[in-house]
Amino acid sequence: MSLSVDWIRHRFGKLASREASETNSETTPLLRSTAQKRNWIYPYNKHIVFPNNGLFIQDFKKFTSNYPGNKIRTTKYTLLSFLPKNLLEQFYRLANLYFLFLVILNWFPQMEVFHREITMLPLVIVLTVIAVKDGLEDCRRYSFDRKVNNARTRAFDWKHKDYVERCWKDVRVGDFVKVVCNEIIPADILLLHTSDVNGVCHIETANLDGETNLKQRRVVRGFLSPDSPFVPEHFNSTIVCEKPNNDLNRFKGYMENPDKKKIGFDRKSLLLRGCTVRNTEEAAGIVVYAGHESKAMLNNSGPRYKRSKLERRMNIDVFFCVGLLIIMCLIGALGHVIWLGSFPDWPPFEVPDENGKFTSPALAGFYMFFTMIILLQVLIPISLYVSIELVKVGQVFFLSSDIDFYDEEMDKLLQCRALNITEDLGQIQYIFSDKTGTLTENKMVFRRCTIGGTEFSHQENALRLAAHGDVDSDEEEAVGPQRGHRSRLQFNSKNKSTRAFRRCHSAKAYYYGGYGRKKSEARRDSEVAFSSPLETDVTPDKKLMKIAREAANQMEMWCEVRCSSDSASYVDFFLALAICNTVVVSTATEPRHRVTGPSLLKPSIKSLEKLHSFLQKMKPGRISQVLSSIQSNSDQTGGTNQISPSPSGTSVGEENVAGECSSSVSGGFKDSGVSSKASTDSGDYAEGVKVGDEICYEAESPDEAALVHAAKAYNFTLMSRTPDHVTVRLPQGVLLTFEVLHTLSFDSTRKRMSVLVRHPITREIIVYTKGADSAIMDLLENPSQEKGKENKITKNASKTLKHLNWYAKDGLRTLCIAKKVLSEKSYEQWSNIRLEAEAAIENRDELLMETALNLETNLTLLGATGIEDRLQEGVPDTIEALREAGIQIWVLTGDKQETAVNIAYSCKLLDQRDTVFTINTDSKETCESILDYTIEEVKRYAAVKNTRTKLFKVPVDDGTVYPLEGAGPTFGLVIDGNTLSLVFEGNLKMKFLELAKHCRSVLCCRSTPLQKSTVVKLVRDKLKVMTLSIGDGANDVNMIQAADVGIGISGQEGMQAVMASDFAISHFKHLKKLLLVHGHWCYTRLSNMIIYFFYKNVAYVNLLFWYQFFCGFSGASMIDYWLMIFFNLFFTSLPPIIFGIMDKDISAETLLGLPELYKSGQNSEGYKWSTFWIAMLDAFYQSLICFFVPYLTYQGSDIDIFSFGTPINTLALFTILLHLAIEIKTWTVVHWVTMIGSVIFYFIVAIVFSATCISCNHPSNPYWIMEREMADPVFYLVCIITPVLALLPRYLIRVIQGTFVLCPLLKARQFDKLDKEQRDEEISEWRERTRSREATVPLSNLSPPTSPTSPGNSGHPLGRTLTFEAPLNVDLGNDGTTPPGRSMLNGTVTENIYTSIPVSSADRTGDGGKKAEDDSDAFCAGHQRSFSIMTI
């Protein structure tokens, strides 16, 4: 211990000296004195705060002027900047610049086509509509800002020497601010005072990250003075901290006193703006960040903008339209030159310029090129972008209004945070999912445990959970989801009905607009996290209850002799469960307050005396009897009793201990005082928690809550917690108060947490540690030289490892519990280094990590726990449906491999017929060879569909890579985080992808957040596929942001994932309808609407283009300019928008019943090259019909130009709208109203315009044109015949498709025409035919894979397991043996035939259900254990 502490001190000294020699670090005083004058040096990378208390007036004014005030402004514009700034933003769009260019061109007389005002009209309308929308949005932001800035708080005024009310906007950096209970914090404040005697302030961060559980913040060290009030005038320190940043979990700095002494602080002393003070009467501190530099404002980025795949494809087609426009303009210009050259002399209509010169044909052709651009400008669909925005808003509205996404418990619907990628939901090819909280409920339930190598299966608890599940399912079927279901089995007749606990709300709550939430949200957020009866009611194991009680009764004897026994480990185990956490204990009364009674802060002498006298009353013979009983129980349980890994099994004998322990501890967080045995001692702690008071536990994670409730079930009840003390009530009712010396919080690097406490009786310094088995097992103490103790430690570790393996295979989350006793000298040395590390600013995190790693060594293993995290409802069905839809599902989790694999089988991610490859290795060469061999084997049995697949015997293009089903076995891949690191570092990415893309499912275990995001980016970028990531926790944020579509689940772990996501749902099962139904609809609607827009514009523009052949390519138009402009803006704009929002090609029931229909979106069948160009050809054909039928009809007549153009414009309207009518699949009232309304509106405008426009377009005027046309029968005949001829080919194609059912989508549409029973029957038959075609060929028909050492195949119908074990360098103990938990690998290949879920050799059984001979020591030191495995 001393050597490592000295090494850390040496390392810290080197860092400090190096920083001192280079820059002004924290070791260089910022305060320099010269002739009684302070010259402050402002470090560029530091944030200095001077207090505003009258002592530092000059410095305060100087530095505060460089910092922003607390006034916020989220608006984009002001009254003066709105018009220029908004126009500048809009002209960033190329389409707007294009039309601005056309407006400028039309102002040149040589190229003028329309009246200048007419050319400006479309652009002005679009700019005006967008400007009005932006202005309204900015007005709402302004109203919100005004409410926030005018909210009231109390700030210290050194002139009045008291706190005075101020608006939030008047608070400055350096001001002292006081907040009270339930008040929202106005700025980022460094906590200097709190009404709590222990210097603790509780805050709720729901406004920042959505987490409703309370978080503790502590007063800066040295400022705790519970007996005296905080006086800001006496504060004479300078604060130095880091520059403002948006990391909510990072903050560090120090205070520099006048004597140059520095006091360090971190994020645990920072109150963040927007948080709410809870369970604290008042708190005060100094503002360090204000306004837009506060962490809340730096994180306020709003919805993210993404560009969808369909939009990217559409932009390419827009460029094709630009190319088409250029070609048509070149044809027009060339035609004009040729036409002018056909005259022997200058044309009679050509007017010379002022000098009498005529324009040359070449220059006239140049002018005509730009004139044609102005005339055919509609070919570039400017209105398409606006229409897409409106359609997506409508789609988001219907998504957010779907009642099927409503979660009653959380009172939430689907949230859409990205408005631009709704159609991407219909094209997903890969899903990357977290496990905990995403596939599972993240409601941690204590299931079973092992202590000292003895396993306790808690069969009664398993029955409780099963009964609870039955009640849940029954109630859901009857009345839907309800909150707080109770189990049918009432284990305690005295149990009262649970009720939701509310946080205290004072009458003077400082809520204001924006931060104030809806009533339903406030009600929900006020409840205690992780408080459902499923999580809080734990039924103890009868035998363990008896052992724990007897062990607690003998505790003082063990403490006096200072020796540990087997029974002592039981007490330490439950004390660790109760102490090693950050759970806050509160009273369950309203208003609720944290338990901080004075009697609970220090161990009661009277209680200790009673404990001592109670123990002395026990006779020595009785103690010996108890000890022997416990020893025999331990031997019996660990030896003769066979522990079944099944939840239904039991590990202990069924002994009748009725009367000695209750069958359950119910009531959730509630505790109705003390037990009857301790009733005489209740007066000792009545000041802290009165008898009958109910308490509740507020934990930061569900794991902590589960362990505390497990300890409480065995009467090791956590009674109170303060920063310096924690009190636990023992089974006999006596209180023990431990002094908390240090708490080493959990982090993803160490994967554990520790707490240092001083034992109240022995005064020993004990380190209790809990964490992942992969982290704890490597830190266990080395066996001593004593042979007996060595065997005991090794046996304990090996048995615990075996139990952990069983827990993992049962799908339980495992945690190891360990302890360590420190000497006073070792603790003093470590504590000094720890304090220095806490006070550092540079490399602080690294130094704190080193001190933690140095302490957590040579641990003594106490036991392990198995916590059940049940699957969410509907997960297996959802995954099965998504896989049928052709979506590859990858699960990226940080859990143990065995746990993840078990969950994968439970949720149907892996199937028992799948061939699963499991790759775990620490060698790059081994990893590469395994990948090469596996790819070779996979390619023998799997053909990749690179070209085409067939559905209903019709070829369908498929650009993605999928394993060919029905031609061999289906594959799955399991890989751990260590192997993933080798893949990324060793340039094995492409080989990994080559293997993974042949697998139906991939399971990445022990993955870090960085590895998750790297995997997503790798698949997205290399395979060029559409990806979706879904998760619920902060560790999933990187993965969610890396995918094309990110989905957050608003669950038990806060709202970090939701805040980073594009869509937010409440349960994983909602993903099924979100993708298969709404995703399909959004993609189909938008793709059809975009194709229709291109068709509409090309068809209409071509009418003008064909006319140029008959007017000498002069750029003239046969349609009135106003009617031409209104045609796209009003007459044909609304129907396609409604079509894009409300059309349903297939019903939701059919889409859910036939998930394979989703593949049409994956293959981009709605919008691809062929679809676009077929629409273009159809537009050219229809334009030819619409132009030449009227031309031939009126040929030889004397009608004028507008009399010829008006029928063409009218029948073009009919043709375009009827074309849309053919494409509409579901007609509603809205469709009929918009279609008929557009026609009526056209005739009204045309009639009124022609009747009133006498001299609008001199010399050709449209006066009375429409009235004369409507009086001519030929007009009606042309308007009927022409659309029929134009639409006849498309209609016939649709009829043929519907008759012969050439694609699955058409077949599904026919199902919707049937009644419900017939439709369900047809869907069932379809699914049966699909399953029969996709039936996997039995492996008995396949030859065994080639392997140098592989034995022959036994031909089992389900498969076989090939285990490749690669040599691995393993750390050996001092005696050359393998330490517990490590493996010696021999490089052999074995084969195992299985009939169900693959299990390791440690779980195989022989004949008669007996275990294999080597099963008993499967985890003993030196035993050969598989490390790199492939299951084939």
CSV table of C-alpha atoms in Angstrom, one decimal, residues 177-463:
chain,number,residue,atom,x,y,z
A,177,VAL,CA,-28.0,34.1,-4.6
A,178,LYS,CA,-30.3,32.4,-2.1
A,179,VAL,CA,-32.9,29.8,-3.2
A,180,VAL,CA,-35.5,28.0,-1.1
A,181,CYS,CA,-37.3,24.7,-1.4
A,182,ASN,CA,-39.1,24.1,-4.7
A,183,GLU,CA,-37.5,27.1,-6.3
A,184,ILE,CA,-35.9,26.9,-9.7
A,185,ILE,CA,-32.2,27.8,-9.7
A,186,PRO,CA,-31.6,31.0,-11.8
A,187,ALA,CA,-28.0,30.4,-12.7
A,188,ASP,CA,-25.1,28.0,-12.2
A,189,ILE,CA,-24.3,28.5,-8.5
A,190,LEU,CA,-21.4,27.2,-6.5
A,191,LEU,CA,-23.0,25.9,-3.2
A,192,LEU,CA,-21.6,27.6,-0.1
A,193,HIS,CA,-24.4,27.2,2.4
A,194,THR,CA,-27.4,25.1,3.0
A,195,SER,CA,-29.9,24.8,5.8
A,196,ASP,CA,-29.0,21.1,6.1
A,197,VAL,CA,-26.8,20.5,9.1
A,198,ASN,CA,-24.6,18.2,6.9
A,199,GLY,CA,-24.2,20.7,4.1
A,200,VAL,CA,-26.3,18.8,1.6
A,201,CYS,CA,-28.7,20.2,-0.9
A,202,HIS,CA,-31.0,18.0,-3.0
A,203,ILE,CA,-31.9,19.0,-6.5
A,204,GLU,CA,-34.1,17.6,-9.2
A,205,THR,CA,-32.6,17.8,-12.7
A,206,ALA,CA,-35.8,16.9,-14.6
A,207,ASN,CA,-35.7,20.1,-16.6
A,208,LEU,CA,-32.2,19.3,-17.8
A,209,ASP,CA,-32.0,15.5,-18.4
A,210,GLY,CA,-35.5,14.3,-17.4
A,211,GLU,CA,-34.3,12.4,-14.3
A,212,THR,CA,-36.8,12.6,-11.5
A,213,ASN,CA,-34.6,11.0,-8.8
A,214,LEU,CA,-33.0,13.5,-6.4
A,215,LYS,CA,-29.3,14.3,-6.6
A,216,GLN,CA,-27.2,15.4,-3.7
A,217,ARG,CA,-25.0,18.5,-3.9
A,218,ARG,CA,-22.6,19.4,-1.1
A,219,VAL,CA,-21.3,22.6,0.3
A,220,VAL,CA,-17.7,23.3,-0.7
A,221,ARG,CA,-15.3,21.8,1.8
A,222,GLY,CA,-14.5,24.2,4.6
A,223,PHE,CA,-17.7,26.2,4.4
A,224,LEU,CA,-20.0,23.9,6.5
A,225,SER,CA,-21.1,25.8,9.5
A,226,PRO,CA,-24.5,24.6,10.7
A,227,ASP,CA,-24.4,26.6,13.9
A,228,SER,CA,-23.8,30.0,12.2
A,229,PRO,CA,-25.5,31.7,9.2
A,230,PHE,CA,-23.6,32.3,6.0
A,231,VAL,CA,-22.5,35.9,5.7
A,232,PRO,CA,-21.5,36.9,2.2
A,233,GLU,CA,-19.7,40.0,3.4
A,234,HIS,CA,-17.1,37.7,5.1
A,235,PHE,CA,-16.4,35.8,1.9
A,236,ASN,CA,-12.9,36.8,0.8
A,237,SER,CA,-11.8,34.0,-1.6
A,238,THR,CA,-11.4,34.1,-5.3
A,239,ILE,CA,-12.9,31.3,-7.4
A,240,VAL,CA,-11.0,29.8,-10.3
A,241,CYS,CA,-12.7,27.2,-12.4
A,242,GLU,CA,-12.9,25.8,-16.0
A,243,LYS,CA,-14.2,27.7,-18.9
A,244,PRO,CA,-18.0,27.3,-19.6
A,245,ASN,CA,-18.8,24.1,-21.4
A,246,ASN,CA,-21.9,22.0,-22.1
A,247,ASP,CA,-20.8,18.9,-20.1
A,248,LEU,CA,-23.4,18.5,-17.3
A,249,ASN,CA,-21.2,15.9,-15.6
A,250,ARG,CA,-17.9,17.9,-15.5
A,251,PHE,CA,-17.0,20.8,-13.4
A,252,LYS,CA,-13.8,21.4,-11.4
A,253,GLY,CA,-12.0,24.3,-9.8
A,254,TYR,CA,-10.6,25.7,-6.6
A,255,MET,CA,-10.9,28.7,-4.2
A,256,GLU,CA,-7.9,30.7,-3.5
A,257,ASN,CA,-7.9,32.3,-0.1
A,258,PRO,CA,-5.8,35.4,0.8
A,259,ASP,CA,-3.2,33.1,2.5
A,260,LYS,CA,-2.7,31.3,-0.9
A,261,LYS,CA,-4.4,28.2,0.4
A,262,LYS,CA,-6.5,26.4,-2.2
A,263,ILE,CA,-9.7,24.5,-1.7
A,264,GLY,CA,-10.8,22.2,-4.5
A,265,PHE,CA,-14.4,21.5,-5.6
A,266,ASP,CA,-16.1,19.6,-8.3
A,267,ARG,CA,-19.6,19.1,-9.9
A,268,LYS,CA,-21.0,17.8,-6.6
A,269,SER,CA,-20.9,21.5,-5.4
A,270,LEU,CA,-22.6,23.0,-8.5
A,271,LEU,CA,-26.3,23.9,-8.6
A,272,LEU,CA,-27.3,24.0,-12.3
A,273,ARG,CA,-29.6,26.6,-13.8
A,274,GLY,CA,-33.1,25.1,-14.4
A,275,CYS,CA,-32.9,22.5,-11.6
A,276,THR,CA,-35.3,22.6,-8.7
A,277,VAL,CA,-34.4,22.6,-5.0
A,278,ARG,CA,-36.0,19.7,-3.1
A,279,ASN,CA,-36.1,18.7,0.5
A,280,THR,CA,-33.9,21.6,1.5
A,281,GLU,CA,-35.3,24.7,3.3
A,282,GLU,CA,-32.8,27.1,1.7
A,283,ALA,CA,-29.4,27.1,0.0
A,284,ALA,CA,-27.0,29.9,-0.9
A,285,GLY,CA,-24.0,30.2,-3.2
A,286,ILE,CA,-22.1,32.4,-5.7
A,287,VAL,CA,-22.9,32.6,-9.4
A,288,VAL,CA,-20.1,31.2,-11.5
A,289,TYR,CA,-21.9,30.9,-14.9
A,290,ALA,CA,-24.8,33.0,-16.0
A,291,GLY,CA,-27.1,33.4,-18.9
A,292,HIS,CA,-25.9,31.8,-22.1
A,293,GLU,CA,-22.7,30.5,-20.5
A,294,SER,CA,-24.7,28.3,-18.1
A,295,LYS,CA,-24.6,24.6,-18.8
A,296,ALA,CA,-28.3,24.4,-19.4
A,297,MET,CA,-28.2,27.1,-22.1
A,298,LEU,CA,-25.1,25.5,-23.7
A,299,ASN,CA,-27.1,22.3,-24.0
A,300,ASN,CA,-30.1,24.0,-25.4
A,301,SER,CA,-29.5,23.1,-29.1
A,302,GLY,CA,-33.1,22.4,-30.0
A,303,PRO,CA,-34.2,19.8,-32.7
A,304,ARG,CA,-31.4,18.6,-34.9
A,305,TYR,CA,-31.6,19.0,-38.7
A,306,LYS,CA,-31.0,15.9,-40.7
A,307,ARG,CA,-31.3,15.3,-44.4
A,308,SER,CA,-33.2,12.2,-45.3
A,309,LYS,CA,-32.1,9.6,-47.9
A,310,LEU,CA,-35.2,10.4,-50.0
A,311,GLU,CA,-34.3,14.1,-49.9
A,312,ARG,CA,-30.7,13.4,-51.0
A,313,ARG,CA,-32.0,11.3,-53.8
A,314,MET,CA,-34.5,14.1,-54.8
A,315,ASN,CA,-31.8,16.7,-54.9
A,316,ILE,CA,-30.0,14.5,-57.5
A,317,ASP,CA,-33.2,14.4,-59.6
A,318,VAL,CA,-33.5,18.2,-59.3
A,319,PHE,CA,-30.1,18.4,-61.0
A,320,PHE,CA,-31.5,16.2,-63.8
A,321,CYS,CA,-34.4,18.6,-64.1
A,322,VAL,CA,-31.9,21.4,-64.4
A,323,GLY,CA,-30.1,19.5,-67.1
A,324,LEU,CA,-33.4,18.9,-68.9
A,325,LEU,CA,-34.2,22.6,-68.6
A,326,ILE,CA,-30.9,23.5,-70.2
A,327,ILE,CA,-31.4,21.1,-73.1
A,328,MET,CA,-34.9,22.5,-73.7
A,329,CYS,CA,-33.6,26.1,-73.6
A,330,LEU,CA,-30.8,25.2,-76.0
A,331,ILE,CA,-33.3,23.7,-78.3
A,332,GLY,CA,-35.4,26.9,-78.1
A,333,ALA,CA,-32.3,29.1,-78.7
A,334,LEU,CA,-31.1,27.1,-81.6
A,335,GLY,CA,-34.6,26.9,-83.1
A,336,HIS,CA,-35.0,30.6,-82.8
A,337,VAL,CA,-31.7,31.2,-84.6
A,338,ILE,CA,-32.7,28.8,-87.4
A,339,TRP,CA,-36.1,30.4,-87.6
A,340,LEU,CA,-34.6,33.9,-87.9
A,341,GLY,CA,-32.2,32.5,-90.6
A,342,SER,CA,-35.1,31.3,-92.7
A,343,PHE,CA,-36.1,34.8,-93.6
A,344,PRO,CA,-34.3,36.3,-96.7
A,345,ASP,CA,-34.3,39.6,-95.0
A,346,TRP,CA,-35.0,40.9,-91.5
A,347,PRO,CA,-38.3,39.7,-90.2
A,348,PRO,CA,-41.0,42.4,-90.5
A,349,PHE,CA,-41.8,42.3,-86.8
A,350,GLU,CA,-38.2,42.8,-85.9
A,351,VAL,CA,-37.7,46.3,-84.5
A,352,PRO,CA,-34.2,47.9,-84.8
A,353,ASP,CA,-32.5,49.7,-82.0
A,354,GLU,CA,-31.8,53.4,-81.6
A,355,ASN,CA,-29.0,53.3,-84.1
A,356,GLY,CA,-31.1,51.5,-86.7
A,357,LYS,CA,-29.2,48.2,-86.2
A,358,PHE,CA,-30.9,44.8,-85.9
A,359,THR,CA,-29.9,42.2,-83.4
A,360,SER,CA,-27.9,39.4,-85.0
A,361,PRO,CA,-29.4,35.9,-85.0
A,362,ALA,CA,-26.6,34.6,-82.8
A,363,LEU,CA,-27.1,37.3,-80.1
A,364,ALA,CA,-30.9,36.8,-80.5
A,365,GLY,CA,-30.4,33.1,-79.8
A,366,PHE,CA,-28.3,33.9,-76.7
A,367,TYR,CA,-31.1,36.2,-75.4
A,368,MET,CA,-33.7,33.5,-76.3
A,369,PHE,CA,-31.8,30.9,-74.1
A,370,PHE,CA,-32.4,33.0,-71.0
A,371,THR,CA,-35.9,33.9,-72.2
A,372,MET,CA,-36.7,30.2,-72.3
A,373,ILE,CA,-35.3,29.7,-68.8
A,374,ILE,CA,-37.8,32.4,-67.6
A,375,LEU,CA,-40.6,30.8,-69.5
A,376,LEU,CA,-39.9,27.2,-68.4
A,377,GLN,CA,-38.9,28.1,-64.9
A,378,VAL,CA,-41.6,25.9,-63.4
A,379,LEU,CA,-39.6,22.9,-64.4
A,380,ILE,CA,-37.5,23.5,-61.3
A,381,PRO,CA,-40.1,22.8,-58.5
A,382,ILE,CA,-39.6,25.6,-56.0
A,383,SER,CA,-43.0,24.8,-54.5
A,384,LEU,CA,-41.9,21.2,-54.0
A,385,TYR,CA,-39.6,22.2,-51.1
A,386,VAL,CA,-42.4,24.1,-49.4
A,387,SER,CA,-44.8,21.3,-49.9
A,388,ILE,CA,-42.4,18.7,-48.5
A,389,GLU,CA,-42.1,20.9,-45.3
A,390,LEU,CA,-45.9,21.0,-45.0
A,391,VAL,CA,-46.3,17.3,-45.6
A,392,LYS,CA,-43.7,16.4,-43.0
A,393,VAL,CA,-45.4,18.6,-40.4
A,394,GLY,CA,-48.6,16.8,-41.1
A,395,GLN,CA,-47.0,13.4,-40.9
A,396,VAL,CA,-45.4,14.4,-37.5
A,397,PHE,CA,-48.8,15.5,-36.3
A,398,PHE,CA,-50.4,12.1,-37.1
A,399,LEU,CA,-47.4,10.3,-35.6
A,400,SER,CA,-47.6,12.2,-32.4
A,401,SER,CA,-51.4,11.7,-32.2
A,402,ASP,CA,-51.4,7.9,-32.6
A,403,ILE,CA,-53.1,6.6,-29.5
A,404,ASP,CA,-51.2,3.3,-29.8
A,405,PHE,CA,-48.0,5.0,-28.8
A,406,TYR,CA,-49.6,6.4,-25.6
A,407,ASP,CA,-48.1,5.2,-22.3
A,408,GLU,CA,-50.5,5.6,-19.5
A,409,GLU,CA,-48.0,5.1,-16.7
A,410,MET,CA,-45.7,7.8,-18.0
A,411,ASP,CA,-48.5,9.9,-19.6
A,412,LYS,CA,-46.5,10.3,-22.8
A,413,LEU,CA,-47.1,9.9,-26.5
A,414,LEU,CA,-44.5,9.6,-29.2
A,415,GLN,CA,-42.2,12.7,-29.5
A,416,CYS,CA,-40.8,13.8,-32.8
A,417,ARG,CA,-37.6,15.9,-32.3
A,418,ALA,CA,-36.4,15.8,-36.0
A,419,LEU,CA,-39.0,17.0,-38.5
A,420,ASN,CA,-36.9,16.1,-41.6
A,421,ILE,CA,-36.5,12.4,-41.6
A,422,THR,CA,-40.0,10.8,-41.1
A,423,GLU,CA,-39.6,9.0,-44.4
A,424,ASP,CA,-36.4,7.4,-43.3
A,425,LEU,CA,-38.5,5.3,-40.8
A,426,GLY,CA,-39.7,3.3,-43.8
A,427,GLN,CA,-36.2,2.4,-45.2
A,428,ILE,CA,-34.4,1.0,-42.1
A,429,GLN,CA,-32.1,-1.9,-42.9
A,430,TYR,CA,-30.1,-2.2,-39.6
A,431,ILE,CA,-31.2,-1.7,-36.0
A,432,PHE,CA,-28.7,-1.3,-33.2
A,433,SER,CA,-30.3,-1.7,-29.8
A,434,ASP,CA,-29.2,-1.4,-26.2
A,435,LYS,CA,-30.4,-4.2,-23.9
A,436,THR,CA,-31.0,-2.9,-20.4
A,437,GLY,CA,-33.9,-0.6,-20.3
A,438,THR,CA,-34.5,-1.0,-24.1
A,439,LEU,CA,-35.3,-4.7,-24.5
A,440,THR,CA,-35.8,-5.1,-20.7
A,441,GLU,CA,-37.9,-3.1,-18.3
A,442,ASN,CA,-34.9,-1.7,-16.3
A,443,LYS,CA,-36.9,-2.5,-13.2
A,444,MET,CA,-34.2,-4.3,-11.2
A,445,VAL,CA,-35.6,-7.0,-8.9
A,446,PHE,CA,-33.4,-8.9,-6.5
A,447,ARG,CA,-33.7,-12.5,-7.5
A,448,ARG,CA,-31.0,-14.6,-5.8
A,449,CYS,CA,-27.6,-14.4,-4.3
A,450,THR,CA,-24.5,-16.4,-3.3
A,451,ILE,CA,-22.5,-15.8,-0.1
A,452,GLY,CA,-19.3,-17.4,0.8
A,453,GLY,CA,-19.7,-20.0,-2.0
A,454,THR,CA,-23.2,-21.0,-0.8
A,455,GLU,CA,-26.0,-20.2,-3.2
A,456,PHE,CA,-29.5,-19.2,-2.1
A,457,SER,CA,-32.0,-19.5,-4.9
A,458,HIS,CA,-34.9,-17.6,-3.3
A,459,GLN,CA,-37.6,-19.9,-4.6
A,460,GLU,CA,-40.3,-17.9,-2.8
A,461,ASN,CA,-39.2,-14.7,-4.5
A,462,ALA,CA,-39.4,-16.5,-7.8
A,463,LEU,CA,-43.0,-17.4,-7.1
